mmCIF file of C-alpha atoms in Angstrom:
data_model
loop_
_atom_site.group_PDB
_atom_site.id
_atom_site.type_symbol
_atom_site.label_atom_id
_atom_site.label_comp_id
_atom_site.label_asym_id
_atom_site.label_seq_id
_atom_site.Cartn_x
_atom_site.Cartn_y
_atom_site.Cartn_z
ATOM 1 C CA UNK A 1 -19.447 -0.257 -20.663
ATOM 2 C CA UNK A 2 -15.895 -0.619 -22.042
ATOM 3 C CA UNK A 3 -13.745 -3.354 -20.573
ATOM 4 C CA UNK A 4 -10.727 -2.291 -18.504
ATOM 5 C CA UNK A 5 -7.375 -2.624 -20.185
ATOM 6 C CA UNK A 6 -4.804 -5.171 -19.016
ATOM 7 C CA UNK A 7 -2.324 -3.864 -16.519
ATOM 8 C CA UNK A 8 0.943 -2.351 -17.717
ATOM 9 C CA UNK A 9 3.988 -2.246 -15.457
ATOM 10 C CA UNK A 10 6.771 -0.043 -16.725
ATOM 11 C CA UNK A 11 8.856 0.618 -13.652
ATOM 12 C CA UNK A 12 11.964 2.490 -12.773
ATOM 13 C CA UNK A 13 14.866 0.662 -11.154
ATOM 14 C CA UNK A 14 14.283 0.020 -7.474
ATOM 15 C CA UNK A 15 16.690 0.521 -4.626
ATOM 16 C CA UNK A 16 17.839 -2.538 -2.695
ATOM 17 C CA UNK A 17 15.250 -3.684 -0.196
ATOM 18 C CA UNK A 18 15.789 -2.392 3.362
ATOM 19 C CA UNK A 19 17.083 -4.819 5.931
ATOM 20 C CA UNK A 20 13.771 -4.626 7.806
ATOM 21 C CA UNK A 21 11.847 -5.783 4.732
ATOM 22 C CA UNK A 22 14.248 -8.658 4.232
ATOM 23 C CA UNK A 23 13.732 -9.618 7.860
ATOM 24 C CA UNK A 24 9.979 -9.750 7.379
ATOM 25 C CA UNK A 25 10.430 -11.911 4.284
ATOM 26 C CA UNK A 26 12.619 -14.384 6.196
ATOM 27 C CA UNK A 27 10.112 -14.451 9.051
ATOM 28 C CA UNK A 28 7.293 -15.092 6.575
ATOM 29 C CA UNK A 29 9.151 -17.988 4.973
ATOM 30 C CA UNK A 30 9.858 -19.543 8.359
ATOM 31 C CA UNK A 31 6.217 -19.080 9.363
ATOM 32 C CA UNK A 32 4.942 -20.728 6.172
ATOM 33 C CA UNK A 33 7.387 -23.610 6.648
ATOM 34 C CA UNK A 34 6.315 -24.241 10.251
ATOM 35 C CA UNK A 35 2.626 -23.928 9.417
ATOM 36 C CA UNK A 36 2.929 -26.304 6.452
ATOM 37 C CA UNK A 37 4.870 -28.873 8.474
ATOM 38 C CA UNK A 38 2.327 -28.573 11.290
ATOM 39 C CA UNK A 39 -0.608 -29.139 8.962
ATOM 40 C CA UNK A 40 1.162 -32.035 7.275
ATOM 41 C CA UNK A 41 1.825 -33.637 10.654
ATOM 42 C CA UNK A 42 -1.781 -33.094 11.713
ATOM 43 C CA UNK A 43 -3.225 -34.501 8.499
ATOM 44 C CA UNK A 44 -0.859 -37.382 7.743
ATOM 45 C CA UNK A 45 0.290 -38.519 11.187
ATOM 46 C CA UNK A 46 -2.000 -37.188 13.903
ATOM 47 C CA UNK A 47 -5.297 -37.828 12.070
ATOM 48 C CA UNK A 48 -6.156 -41.479 12.678
ATOM 49 C CA UNK A 49 -7.949 -42.146 9.383
ATOM 50 C CA UNK A 50 -5.278 -40.587 7.155
ATOM 51 C CA UNK A 51 -2.459 -42.163 9.150
ATOM 52 C CA UNK A 52 -4.063 -45.592 8.757
ATOM 53 C CA UNK A 53 -4.480 -45.049 5.013
ATOM 54 C CA UNK A 54 -0.877 -43.878 4.690
ATOM 55 C CA UNK A 55 0.419 -46.902 6.588
ATOM 56 C CA UNK A 56 -1.726 -49.146 4.398
ATOM 57 C CA UNK A 57 -0.368 -47.460 1.288
ATOM 58 C CA UNK A 58 3.221 -47.998 2.424
ATOM 59 C CA UNK A 59 2.500 -51.606 3.348
ATOM 60 C CA UNK A 60 1.035 -52.317 -0.072
ATOM 61 C CA UNK A 61 3.913 -50.546 -1.813
ATOM 62 C CA UNK A 62 6.473 -52.640 0.072
ATOM 63 C CA UNK A 63 4.631 -55.957 -0.092
ATOM 64 C CA UNK A 64 3.221 -58.032 -2.906
ATOM 65 C CA UNK A 65 -0.394 -56.970 -2.369
ATOM 66 C CA UNK A 66 -1.113 -53.974 -4.543
ATOM 67 C CA UNK A 67 2.536 -53.078 -5.093
ATOM 68 C CA UNK A 68 2.195 -52.558 -8.838
ATOM 69 C CA UNK A 69 -0.848 -50.222 -8.734
ATOM 70 C CA UNK A 70 0.599 -48.179 -5.860
ATOM 71 C CA UNK A 71 3.943 -47.704 -7.588
ATOM 72 C CA UNK A 72 2.195 -46.721 -10.827
ATOM 73 C CA UNK A 73 0.082 -44.166 -8.950
ATOM 74 C CA UNK A 74 3.248 -42.814 -7.335
ATOM 75 C CA UNK A 75 5.000 -42.536 -10.710
ATOM 76 C CA UNK A 76 2.050 -40.563 -12.063
ATOM 77 C CA UNK A 77 2.508 -37.886 -9.387
ATOM 78 C CA UNK A 78 5.321 -35.993 -11.207
ATOM 79 C CA UNK A 79 3.384 -36.354 -14.465
ATOM 80 C CA UNK A 80 0.353 -34.822 -12.789
ATOM 81 C CA UNK A 81 2.201 -31.726 -11.625
ATOM 82 C CA UNK A 82 4.300 -31.649 -14.791
ATOM 83 C CA UNK A 83 1.082 -31.229 -16.779
ATOM 84 C CA UNK A 84 0.012 -28.441 -14.431
ATOM 85 C CA UNK A 85 3.382 -26.755 -14.963
ATOM 86 C CA UNK A 86 2.978 -27.144 -18.720
ATOM 87 C CA UNK A 87 -0.440 -25.530 -18.490
ATOM 88 C CA UNK A 88 0.925 -22.607 -16.475
ATOM 89 C CA UNK A 89 3.862 -22.234 -18.893
ATOM 90 C CA UNK A 90 1.429 -21.882 -21.812
ATOM 91 C CA UNK A 91 -0.476 -19.207 -19.921
ATOM 92 C CA UNK A 92 2.482 -17.334 -18.393
ATOM 93 C CA UNK A 93 4.523 -16.928 -21.560
ATOM 94 C CA UNK A 94 1.647 -14.939 -23.044
ATOM 95 C CA UNK A 95 2.632 -12.325 -20.437
ATOM 96 C CA UNK A 96 6.436 -12.599 -20.484
ATOM 97 C CA UNK A 97 9.170 -15.007 -21.606
ATOM 98 C CA UNK A 98 9.359 -17.791 -19.020
ATOM 99 C CA UNK A 99 11.040 -21.193 -18.931
ATOM 100 C CA UNK A 100 9.284 -24.470 -18.196
ATOM 101 C CA UNK A 101 11.627 -25.003 -15.248
ATOM 102 C CA UNK A 102 10.516 -21.732 -13.655
ATOM 103 C CA UNK A 103 6.897 -22.626 -14.368
ATOM 104 C CA UNK A 104 7.308 -25.968 -12.596
ATOM 105 C CA UNK A 105 8.868 -24.222 -9.611
ATOM 106 C CA UNK A 106 6.009 -21.706 -9.540
ATOM 107 C CA UNK A 107 3.462 -24.518 -9.465
ATOM 108 C CA UNK A 108 5.158 -26.221 -6.496
ATOM 109 C CA UNK A 109 5.469 -22.927 -4.598
ATOM 110 C CA UNK A 110 1.814 -22.178 -5.296
ATOM 111 C CA UNK A 111 0.820 -25.649 -4.133
ATOM 112 C CA UNK A 112 2.642 -25.180 -0.825
ATOM 113 C CA UNK A 113 1.215 -21.707 -0.204
ATOM 114 C CA UNK A 114 -2.234 -22.921 -1.238
ATOM 115 C CA UNK A 115 -1.963 -25.738 1.282
ATOM 116 C CA UNK A 116 -2.148 -23.257 4.174
ATOM 117 C CA UNK A 117 -4.549 -20.632 2.774
ATOM 118 C CA UNK A 118 -8.373 -20.512 2.453
ATOM 119 C CA UNK A 119 -9.656 -21.957 -0.828
ATOM 120 C CA UNK A 120 -5.977 -22.271 -1.893
ATOM 121 C CA UNK A 121 -5.645 -18.585 -2.743
ATOM 122 C CA UNK A 122 -1.939 -18.906 -1.979
ATOM 123 C CA UNK A 123 -1.635 -20.690 -5.298
ATOM 124 C CA UNK A 124 -2.079 -17.303 -6.991
ATOM 125 C CA UNK A 125 0.671 -15.698 -4.911
ATOM 126 C CA UNK A 126 3.101 -18.547 -5.496
ATOM 127 C CA UNK A 127 2.803 -18.269 -9.258
ATOM 128 C CA UNK A 128 2.830 -14.502 -9.668
ATOM 129 C CA UNK A 129 5.906 -14.114 -7.453
ATOM 130 C CA UNK A 130 7.868 -16.166 -9.984
ATOM 131 C CA UNK A 131 7.140 -13.589 -12.707
ATOM 132 C CA UNK A 132 9.267 -10.512 -13.281
ATOM 133 C CA UNK A 133 6.531 -8.222 -14.650
ATOM 134 C CA UNK A 134 2.764 -7.894 -15.162
ATOM 135 C CA UNK A 135 2.099 -9.638 -11.887
ATOM 136 C CA UNK A 136 -1.475 -8.359 -11.565
ATOM 137 C CA UNK A 137 -2.262 -9.649 -15.043
ATOM 138 C CA UNK A 138 -0.962 -13.015 -13.835
ATOM 139 C CA UNK A 139 -3.930 -13.209 -11.453
ATOM 140 C CA UNK A 140 -6.221 -13.445 -14.457
ATOM 141 C CA UNK A 141 -3.937 -16.047 -16.037
ATOM 142 C CA UNK A 142 -4.050 -18.242 -12.907
ATOM 143 C CA UNK A 143 -7.836 -17.929 -12.812
ATOM 144 C CA UNK A 144 -7.983 -18.910 -16.481
ATOM 145 C CA UNK A 145 -5.948 -22.046 -15.801
ATOM 146 C CA UNK A 146 -8.208 -22.970 -12.910
ATOM 147 C CA UNK A 147 -11.270 -22.375 -15.046
ATOM 148 C CA UNK A 148 -9.979 -24.701 -17.779
ATOM 149 C CA UNK A 149 -9.499 -27.401 -15.145
ATOM 150 C CA UNK A 150 -13.044 -26.756 -13.928
ATOM 151 C CA UNK A 151 -14.414 -27.168 -17.474
ATOM 152 C CA UNK A 152 -12.780 -30.604 -17.728
ATOM 153 C CA UNK A 153 -14.046 -31.559 -14.274
ATOM 154 C CA UNK A 154 -17.611 -30.456 -15.007
ATOM 155 C CA UNK A 155 -17.704 -32.220 -18.386
ATOM 156 C CA UNK A 156 -16.656 -35.577 -16.938
ATOM 157 C CA UNK A 157 -18.351 -35.127 -13.569
ATOM 158 C CA UNK A 158 -21.794 -34.300 -14.927
ATOM 159 C CA UNK A 159 -21.664 -37.437 -17.066
ATOM 160 C CA UNK A 160 -20.648 -39.475 -14.023
ATOM 161 C CA UNK A 161 -23.446 -38.080 -11.864
ATOM 162 C CA UNK A 162 -25.883 -38.478 -14.756
ATOM 163 C CA UNK A 163 -25.129 -42.197 -14.773
ATOM 164 C CA UNK A 164 -25.916 -42.523 -11.061
ATOM 165 C CA UNK A 165 -29.073 -40.417 -11.272
ATOM 166 C CA UNK A 166 -30.427 -42.371 -14.211
ATOM 167 C CA UNK A 167 -29.595 -45.760 -12.736
ATOM 168 C CA UNK A 168 -30.353 -45.352 -9.030
ATOM 169 C CA UNK A 169 -32.767 -42.446 -8.647
ATOM 170 C CA UNK A 170 -34.836 -42.099 -11.844
ATOM 171 C CA UNK A 171 -35.124 -45.583 -13.364
ATOM 172 C CA UNK A 172 -38.921 -45.354 -13.729
ATOM 173 C CA UNK A 173 -39.205 -41.765 -14.979
ATOM 174 C CA UNK A 174 -38.330 -41.567 -18.700
ATOM 175 C CA UNK A 175 -39.458 -37.938 -19.037
ATOM 176 C CA UNK A 176 -37.249 -36.928 -16.126
ATOM 177 C CA UNK A 177 -34.348 -38.838 -17.683
ATOM 178 C CA UNK A 178 -34.725 -36.912 -20.929
ATOM 179 C CA UNK A 179 -34.904 -33.613 -19.084
ATOM 180 C CA UNK A 180 -31.817 -34.499 -17.058
ATOM 181 C CA UNK A 181 -29.837 -35.283 -20.206
ATOM 182 C CA UNK A 182 -30.856 -31.915 -21.651
ATOM 183 C CA UNK A 183 -29.889 -30.171 -18.410
ATOM 184 C CA UNK A 184 -26.461 -31.840 -18.507
ATOM 185 C CA UNK A 185 -25.848 -30.557 -22.036
ATOM 186 C CA UNK A 186 -27.001 -27.072 -21.027
ATOM 187 C CA UNK A 187 -24.715 -26.959 -17.988
ATOM 188 C CA UNK A 188 -21.680 -27.961 -20.032
ATOM 189 C CA UNK A 189 -22.494 -25.378 -22.705
ATOM 190 C CA UNK A 190 -22.864 -22.615 -20.107
ATOM 191 C CA UNK A 191 -19.567 -23.588 -18.476
ATOM 192 C CA UNK A 192 -17.644 -23.788 -21.756
ATOM 193 C CA UNK A 193 -18.988 -20.540 -23.260
ATOM 194 C CA UNK A 194 -17.159 -18.094 -20.912
ATOM 195 C CA UNK A 195 -13.841 -19.779 -21.691
ATOM 196 C CA UNK A 196 -13.868 -18.662 -25.320
ATOM 197 C CA UNK A 197 -15.843 -15.463 -24.661
ATOM 198 C CA UNK A 198 -14.215 -14.295 -21.453
ATOM 199 C CA UNK A 199 -15.119 -10.693 -22.261
ATOM 200 C CA UNK A 200 -18.648 -11.665 -21.171
ATOM 201 C CA UNK A 201 -17.304 -12.837 -17.824
ATOM 202 C CA UNK A 202 -15.301 -9.631 -17.341
ATOM 203 C CA UNK A 203 -18.327 -7.518 -18.267
ATOM 204 C CA UNK A 204 -20.496 -9.468 -15.809
ATOM 205 C CA UNK A 205 -17.989 -8.891 -13.008
ATOM 206 C CA UNK A 206 -17.808 -5.209 -13.943
ATOM 207 C CA UNK A 207 -21.606 -4.944 -13.745
ATOM 208 C CA UNK A 208 -21.748 -6.182 -10.129
ATOM 209 C CA UNK A 209 -20.611 -3.364 -7.876
ATOM 210 C CA UNK A 210 -19.118 -5.484 -5.035
ATOM 211 C CA UNK A 211 -17.092 -7.431 -7.636
ATOM 212 C CA UNK A 212 -16.134 -4.481 -9.818
ATOM 213 C CA UNK A 213 -12.735 -4.044 -8.173
ATOM 214 C CA UNK A 214 -11.733 -7.513 -9.383
ATOM 215 C CA UNK A 215 -12.438 -6.797 -13.054
ATOM 216 C CA UNK A 216 -9.010 -5.263 -13.652
ATOM 217 C CA UNK A 217 -7.390 -8.542 -12.625
ATOM 218 C CA UNK A 218 -9.449 -10.475 -15.195
ATOM 219 C CA UNK A 219 -9.015 -7.975 -18.029
ATOM 220 C CA UNK A 220 -6.102 -9.964 -19.465
ATOM 221 C CA UNK A 221 -8.311 -13.001 -20.158
ATOM 222 C CA UNK A 222 -9.866 -11.763 -23.454
ATOM 223 C CA UNK A 223 -6.344 -11.192 -24.836
ATOM 224 C CA UNK A 224 -5.668 -14.951 -24.943
ATOM 225 C CA UNK A 225 -6.264 -16.377 -28.467
ATOM 226 C CA UNK A 226 -8.480 -19.419 -28.952
ATOM 227 C CA UNK A 227 -5.460 -21.569 -29.835
ATOM 228 C CA UNK A 228 -3.890 -21.104 -26.397
ATOM 229 C CA UNK A 229 -7.217 -21.685 -24.665
ATOM 230 C CA UNK A 230 -7.744 -24.930 -26.573
ATOM 231 C CA UNK A 231 -4.216 -26.105 -25.727
ATOM 232 C CA UNK A 232 -4.720 -25.339 -22.035
ATOM 233 C CA UNK A 233 -8.095 -27.096 -22.035
ATOM 234 C CA UNK A 234 -6.534 -30.202 -23.619
ATOM 235 C CA UNK A 235 -3.723 -30.185 -21.046
ATOM 236 C CA UNK A 236 -6.324 -29.823 -18.281
ATOM 237 C CA UNK A 237 -8.171 -32.841 -19.686
ATOM 238 C CA UNK A 238 -4.949 -34.882 -19.725
ATOM 239 C CA UNK A 239 -4.272 -33.905 -16.118
ATOM 240 C CA UNK A 240 -7.819 -34.895 -15.194
ATOM 241 C CA UNK A 241 -7.228 -38.284 -16.825
ATOM 242 C CA UNK A 242 -4.073 -38.718 -14.725
ATOM 243 C CA UNK A 243 -6.041 -37.936 -11.548
ATOM 244 C CA UNK A 244 -8.647 -40.539 -12.506
ATOM 245 C CA UNK A 245 -5.966 -43.120 -13.302
ATOM 246 C CA UNK A 246 -4.291 -42.561 -9.936
ATOM 247 C CA UNK A 247 -7.570 -42.924 -8.061
ATOM 248 C CA UNK A 248 -8.425 -46.066 -10.022
ATOM 249 C CA UNK A 249 -5.020 -47.602 -9.339
ATOM 250 C CA UNK A 250 -5.310 -46.894 -5.604
ATOM 251 C CA UNK A 251 -8.816 -48.363 -5.519
ATOM 252 C CA UNK A 252 -7.428 -51.485 -7.196
ATOM 253 C CA UNK A 253 -4.571 -51.634 -4.698
ATOM 254 C CA UNK A 254 -7.020 -51.554 -1.783
ATOM 255 C CA UNK A 255 -9.166 -54.294 -3.282
ATOM 256 C CA UNK A 256 -12.133 -52.386 -4.742
ATOM 257 C CA UNK A 257 -13.674 -54.614 -7.422
ATOM 258 C CA UNK A 258 -16.177 -52.295 -9.130
ATOM 259 C CA UNK A 259 -16.367 -52.600 -12.970
ATOM 260 C CA UNK A 260 -14.150 -50.074 -14.731
ATOM 261 C CA UNK A 261 -16.985 -48.071 -16.282
ATOM 262 C CA UNK A 262 -18.937 -47.811 -13.042
ATOM 263 C CA UNK A 263 -15.807 -46.923 -11.071
ATOM 264 C CA UNK A 264 -14.919 -44.193 -13.576
ATOM 265 C CA UNK A 265 -18.399 -42.664 -13.202
ATOM 266 C CA UNK A 266 -18.011 -42.675 -9.414
ATOM 267 C CA UNK A 267 -14.538 -41.110 -9.625
ATOM 268 C CA UNK A 268 -15.762 -38.372 -11.980
ATOM 269 C CA UNK A 269 -18.759 -37.645 -9.742
ATOM 270 C CA UNK A 270 -16.489 -37.498 -6.691
ATOM 271 C CA UNK A 271 -14.138 -34.963 -8.282
ATOM 272 C CA UNK A 272 -17.059 -32.781 -9.395
ATOM 273 C CA UNK A 273 -18.710 -32.689 -5.970
ATOM 274 C CA UNK A 274 -15.372 -31.900 -4.358
ATOM 275 C CA UNK A 275 -14.660 -29.038 -6.798
ATOM 276 C CA UNK A 276 -18.042 -27.396 -6.181
ATOM 277 C CA UNK A 277 -17.495 -26.996 -2.431
ATOM 278 C CA UNK A 278 -15.171 -24.160 -1.315
ATOM 279 C CA UNK A 279 -12.637 -25.189 1.314
ATOM 280 C CA UNK A 280 -10.935 -23.411 4.166
ATOM 281 C CA UNK A 281 -7.654 -25.116 3.274
ATOM 282 C CA UNK A 282 -6.321 -28.303 1.701
ATOM 283 C CA UNK A 283 -7.355 -30.325 4.759
ATOM 284 C CA UNK A 284 -11.027 -29.471 4.221
ATOM 285 C CA UNK A 285 -10.887 -31.075 0.763
ATOM 286 C CA UNK A 286 -10.298 -34.413 2.436
ATOM 287 C CA UNK A 287 -13.711 -34.611 4.091
ATOM 288 C CA UNK A 288 -15.622 -33.482 0.987
ATOM 289 C CA UNK A 289 -13.905 -35.967 -1.313
ATOM 290 C CA UNK A 290 -14.187 -38.879 1.120
ATOM 291 C CA UNK A 291 -17.887 -38.268 1.764
ATOM 292 C CA UNK A 292 -18.607 -38.116 -1.974
ATOM 293 C CA UNK A 293 -16.487 -41.159 -2.811
ATOM 294 C CA UNK A 294 -17.895 -43.413 -0.099
ATOM 295 C CA UNK A 295 -21.479 -42.491 -1.043
ATOM 296 C CA UNK A 296 -21.087 -43.071 -4.790
ATOM 297 C CA UNK A 297 -19.085 -46.275 -4.430
ATOM 298 C CA UNK A 298 -21.535 -47.386 -1.755
ATOM 299 C CA UNK A 299 -24.272 -47.280 -4.403
ATOM 300 C CA UNK A 300 -22.137 -49.725 -6.365
ATOM 301 C CA UNK A 301 -22.022 -52.071 -3.364
ATOM 302 C CA UNK A 302 -18.384 -51.386 -2.441
ATOM 303 C CA UNK A 303 -17.357 -51.342 1.251
ATOM 304 C CA UNK A 304 -16.496 -48.004 2.803
ATOM 305 C CA UNK A 305 -13.026 -48.712 4.221
ATOM 306 C CA UNK A 306 -11.134 -49.532 0.975
ATOM 307 C CA UNK A 307 -12.702 -46.536 -0.813
ATOM 308 C CA UNK A 308 -11.891 -44.267 2.118
ATOM 309 C CA UNK A 309 -8.291 -45.497 2.253
ATOM 310 C CA UNK A 310 -7.799 -45.040 -1.506
ATOM 311 C CA UNK A 311 -9.226 -41.506 -1.429
ATOM 312 C CA UNK A 312 -7.067 -40.460 1.517
ATOM 313 C CA UNK A 313 -4.003 -41.973 -0.152
ATOM 314 C CA UNK A 314 -4.753 -39.987 -3.313
ATOM 315 C CA UNK A 315 -4.733 -36.799 -1.241
ATOM 316 C CA UNK A 316 -1.431 -37.739 0.403
ATOM 317 C CA UNK A 317 0.242 -38.475 -2.948
ATOM 318 C CA UNK A 318 -0.982 -35.418 -4.849
ATOM 319 C CA UNK A 319 -1.237 -32.742 -2.163
ATOM 320 C CA UNK A 320 0.697 -33.588 0.989
ATOM 321 C CA UNK A 321 3.896 -34.935 -0.591
ATOM 322 C CA UNK A 322 4.246 -32.213 -3.291
ATOM 323 C CA UNK A 323 3.480 -29.515 -0.687
ATOM 324 C CA UNK A 324 6.377 -30.774 1.408
ATOM 325 C CA UNK A 325 8.642 -30.742 -1.661
ATOM 326 C CA UNK A 326 7.504 -27.211 -2.485
ATOM 327 C CA UNK A 327 8.848 -25.982 0.864
ATOM 328 C CA UNK A 328 12.353 -26.210 -0.596
ATOM 329 C CA UNK A 329 11.441 -23.674 -3.281
ATOM 330 C CA UNK A 330 9.518 -21.447 -0.835
ATOM 331 C CA UNK A 331 12.659 -21.036 1.266
ATOM 332 C CA UNK A 332 14.671 -20.110 -1.863
ATOM 333 C CA UNK A 333 12.005 -17.771 -3.254
ATOM 334 C CA UNK A 334 13.213 -14.255 -4.032
ATOM 335 C CA UNK A 335 10.162 -12.262 -2.949
ATOM 336 C CA UNK A 336 11.956 -8.927 -3.305
ATOM 337 C CA UNK A 337 13.073 -9.531 -6.886
ATOM 338 C CA UNK A 338 13.145 -6.375 -8.955
ATOM 339 C CA UNK A 339 10.393 -6.257 -11.522
ATOM 340 C CA UNK A 340 11.516 -5.326 -14.989
ATOM 341 C CA UNK A 341 9.857 -3.557 -17.861
ATOM 342 C CA UNK A 342 7.808 -6.271 -19.607
ATOM 343 C CA UNK A 343 9.233 -7.428 -22.888
ATOM 344 C CA UNK A 344 7.090 -8.546 -25.740
ATOM 345 C CA UNK A 345 6.258 -12.213 -25.319
ATOM 346 C CA UNK A 346 5.054 -14.710 -27.865
ATOM 347 C CA UNK A 347 1.352 -15.471 -27.668
ATOM 348 C CA UNK A 348 1.522 -19.001 -29.002
#
């Protein structure tokens, strides 16, 4: 069955948006702002565990205990989202000419909208609204960026979980160990293959009737050359490394003394388990990550409270704070921007 063609959007000039539509847009922005602020208040202030972790983080940042690691983790926050903006810039300019500044703004808007939507689907809307054309094709581009991040997470996370399984659960079963190593290699191969052969993924979606309507959104994926995909995968790996460094620094700040190699395996396993569980919104990620982190670090003999505090602080730094910053760009977002005829854009 032939694959659907990427969307084309050649449009005629539009009339100015009616006042009623503009009113709905303003109301939507106000609603998103209030909802985001309410969720931030609930998660950072009203929730006892997160509030305690946040106060501990501030105390360590302002005092001698753990000040250096906390400040380093804080300084890595703009680098983290800068790498995500770089990744989106590489993907978006395959569709239309776009600046890095606009890509960074799109990432922050998407983060804020994703904060209040199930499974962070608002991230898609935030990014495509910053484009002037081929907005439906942008859905496939956002999915591609997420998939590259998943590949990096699975590669590191399976190795981390493999370490724990071999050491704590299968120490006396050499045959099972060998089979588990083979299974790890197979999983990583199966996850990596669709990235460079996305036409297989599109064809699979097209073959499943309930999913067939989504195939037109993914049809742009096979048009990305291998060079762009490799670049985006490398950027995703760098961003993953920044996440791990932040978590490690916060663990150090809270007094966790696990050896570096063991701690890295636990961090990688935590991120993998968190990524495999769909969430209702950004708040649901907190429970999944904390449960995974406390269990894995518990196997290493680390107490629960410092690990819990470090994990909650990581969420505050990388999700809560940037989501609040993104509200500024949500309020300035031009939702009713006229879409133009797409110009030819460089593919590298």
